Amino acid sequence: NQLMGDLNKASKWCLEQSSVLLGSVQLPKVLCMEDEDLDEAMDKLQKAEFSEDRIVALEPFSFIFTEMKDMNLFLEHVVDVMNLKVFCLTETERNA
């Protein structure tokens, strides 16, 4: 699955760059889910019709950063350079 491949590559980037990051990053929960839970999360994401449902459905697939600067650096490298499709947010956005 393309999405999981991209999430794995992006996670590897985070681990390799951890010394450069100012804060911490929570990797997507789907990366350590059992197959059954992963299938359920994928199903929920595909069936999400409204933006509120989609936001909730995307959380297990999202990288969550404590620092906005880290998220920007991540996006510059992972999306712009590596051409991966990822989802991310900051702690403040998550708690809003």
mmCIF file of C-alpha atoms in Angstrom:
data_model
loop_
_atom_site.group_PDB
_atom_site.id
_atom_site.type_symbol
_atom_site.label_atom_id
_atom_site.label_comp_id
_atom_site.label_asym_id
_atom_site.label_seq_id
_atom_site.Cartn_x
_atom_site.Cartn_y
_atom_site.Cartn_z
ATOM 1 C CA ASN A 1 0.000 0.000 0.000
ATOM 2 C CA GLN A 2 1.427 3.364 -1.124
ATOM 3 C CA LEU A 3 0.326 5.288 1.973
ATOM 4 C CA MET A 4 1.959 2.851 4.396
ATOM 5 C CA GLY A 5 5.149 2.851 2.322
ATOM 6 C CA ASP A 6 5.276 6.649 2.438
ATOM 7 C CA LEU A 7 4.601 6.681 6.194
ATOM 8 C CA ASN A 8 7.420 4.185 6.769
ATOM 9 C CA LYS A 9 9.894 6.226 4.705
ATOM 10 C CA ALA A 10 8.855 9.455 6.451
ATOM 11 C CA SER A 11 9.186 7.778 9.867
ATOM 12 C CA LYS A 12 12.691 6.664 8.977
ATOM 13 C CA TRP A 13 13.525 10.278 8.080
ATOM 14 C CA CYS A 14 12.213 11.434 11.490
ATOM 15 C CA LEU A 15 14.327 8.875 13.331
ATOM 16 C CA GLU A 16 17.446 9.778 11.338
ATOM 17 C CA GLN A 17 16.890 13.521 11.912
ATOM 18 C CA SER A 18 15.868 13.335 15.584
ATOM 19 C CA SER A 19 19.058 15.122 16.705
ATOM 20 C CA VAL A 20 18.171 18.129 14.501
ATOM 21 C CA LEU A 21 14.575 18.462 15.685
ATOM 22 C CA LEU A 22 13.872 21.044 18.391
ATOM 23 C CA GLY A 23 10.953 19.185 19.923
ATOM 24 C CA SER A 24 9.541 15.705 19.667
ATOM 25 C CA VAL A 25 7.436 13.959 17.068
ATOM 26 C CA GLN A 26 4.886 11.223 17.566
ATOM 27 C CA LEU A 27 4.998 8.771 14.676
ATOM 28 C CA PRO A 28 1.730 7.587 13.108
ATOM 29 C CA LYS A 29 -0.031 5.030 15.302
ATOM 30 C CA VAL A 30 -0.855 2.866 12.270
ATOM 31 C CA LEU A 31 2.819 1.907 11.997
ATOM 32 C CA CYS A 32 2.531 -0.261 15.109
ATOM 33 C CA MET A 33 -1.039 -1.506 14.722
ATOM 34 C CA GLU A 34 -2.041 -5.134 14.261
ATOM 35 C CA ASP A 35 -3.312 -5.933 10.753
ATOM 36 C CA GLU A 36 -6.943 -6.053 11.880
ATOM 37 C CA ASP A 37 -6.757 -2.598 13.509
ATOM 38 C CA LEU A 38 -4.891 -1.229 10.502
ATOM 39 C CA ASP A 39 -7.603 -2.509 8.139
ATOM 40 C CA GLU A 40 -10.241 -0.874 10.346
ATOM 41 C CA ALA A 41 -8.350 2.464 10.365
ATOM 42 C CA MET A 42 -7.961 2.350 6.554
ATOM 43 C CA ASP A 43 -11.644 1.541 6.165
ATOM 44 C CA LYS A 44 -12.637 4.436 8.437
ATOM 45 C CA LEU A 45 -10.433 6.805 6.417
ATOM 46 C CA GLN A 46 -11.907 5.691 3.089
ATOM 47 C CA LYS A 47 -15.487 5.994 4.363
ATOM 48 C CA ALA A 48 -15.079 9.438 5.984
ATOM 49 C CA GLU A 49 -17.493 11.697 4.107
ATOM 50 C CA PHE A 50 -17.394 14.932 6.089
ATOM 51 C CA SER A 51 -14.326 16.960 7.011
ATOM 52 C CA GLU A 52 -14.841 16.368 10.766
ATOM 53 C CA ASP A 53 -14.933 12.601 10.187
ATOM 54 C CA ARG A 54 -11.874 12.827 7.975
ATOM 55 C CA ILE A 55 -9.895 14.752 10.608
ATOM 56 C CA VAL A 56 -10.643 12.060 13.202
ATOM 57 C CA ALA A 57 -9.951 9.242 10.711
ATOM 58 C CA LEU A 58 -6.580 10.792 9.739
ATOM 59 C CA GLU A 59 -5.192 10.996 13.275
ATOM 60 C CA PRO A 60 -3.759 7.422 13.368
ATOM 61 C CA PHE A 61 -1.976 8.199 10.072
ATOM 62 C CA SER A 62 -0.556 11.546 11.247
ATOM 63 C CA PHE A 63 2.834 12.670 12.471
ATOM 64 C CA ILE A 64 2.273 14.919 15.496
ATOM 65 C CA PHE A 65 4.935 17.538 16.192
ATOM 66 C CA THR A 66 5.487 19.603 19.337
ATOM 67 C CA GLU A 67 7.246 22.324 17.315
ATOM 68 C CA MET A 68 5.922 24.051 14.179
ATOM 69 C CA LYS A 69 9.518 24.589 12.908
ATOM 70 C CA ASP A 70 10.095 20.833 13.038
ATOM 71 C CA MET A 71 6.901 20.188 11.114
ATOM 72 C CA ASN A 72 7.946 22.701 8.438
ATOM 73 C CA LEU A 73 11.388 21.081 8.115
ATOM 74 C CA PHE A 74 9.715 17.658 7.886
ATOM 75 C CA LEU A 75 7.346 18.849 5.145
ATOM 76 C CA GLU A 76 10.187 20.490 3.182
ATOM 77 C CA HIS A 77 12.160 17.255 3.102
ATOM 78 C CA VAL A 78 9.532 14.548 3.090
ATOM 79 C CA VAL A 79 6.970 16.157 0.770
ATOM 80 C CA ASP A 80 9.000 18.562 -1.373
ATOM 81 C CA VAL A 81 12.218 16.545 -1.736
ATOM 82 C CA MET A 82 11.170 12.910 -1.219
ATOM 83 C CA ASN A 83 7.730 13.377 -2.831
ATOM 84 C CA LEU A 84 5.886 11.415 -0.133
ATOM 85 C CA LYS A 85 2.244 11.790 0.833
ATOM 86 C CA VAL A 86 1.945 12.309 4.592
ATOM 87 C CA PHE A 87 -0.364 13.880 7.152
ATOM 88 C CA CYS A 88 0.859 15.933 10.071
ATOM 89 C CA LEU A 89 -0.165 18.455 12.677
ATOM 90 C CA THR A 90 1.192 20.132 15.780
ATOM 91 C CA GLU A 91 0.188 19.421 19.374
ATOM 92 C CA THR A 92 -1.611 22.790 19.529
ATOM 93 C CA GLU A 93 -3.720 21.984 16.454
ATOM 94 C CA ARG A 94 -4.526 18.569 17.856
ATOM 95 C CA ASN A 95 -5.730 19.973 21.184
ATOM 96 C CA ALA A 96 -7.758 22.817 19.655
#
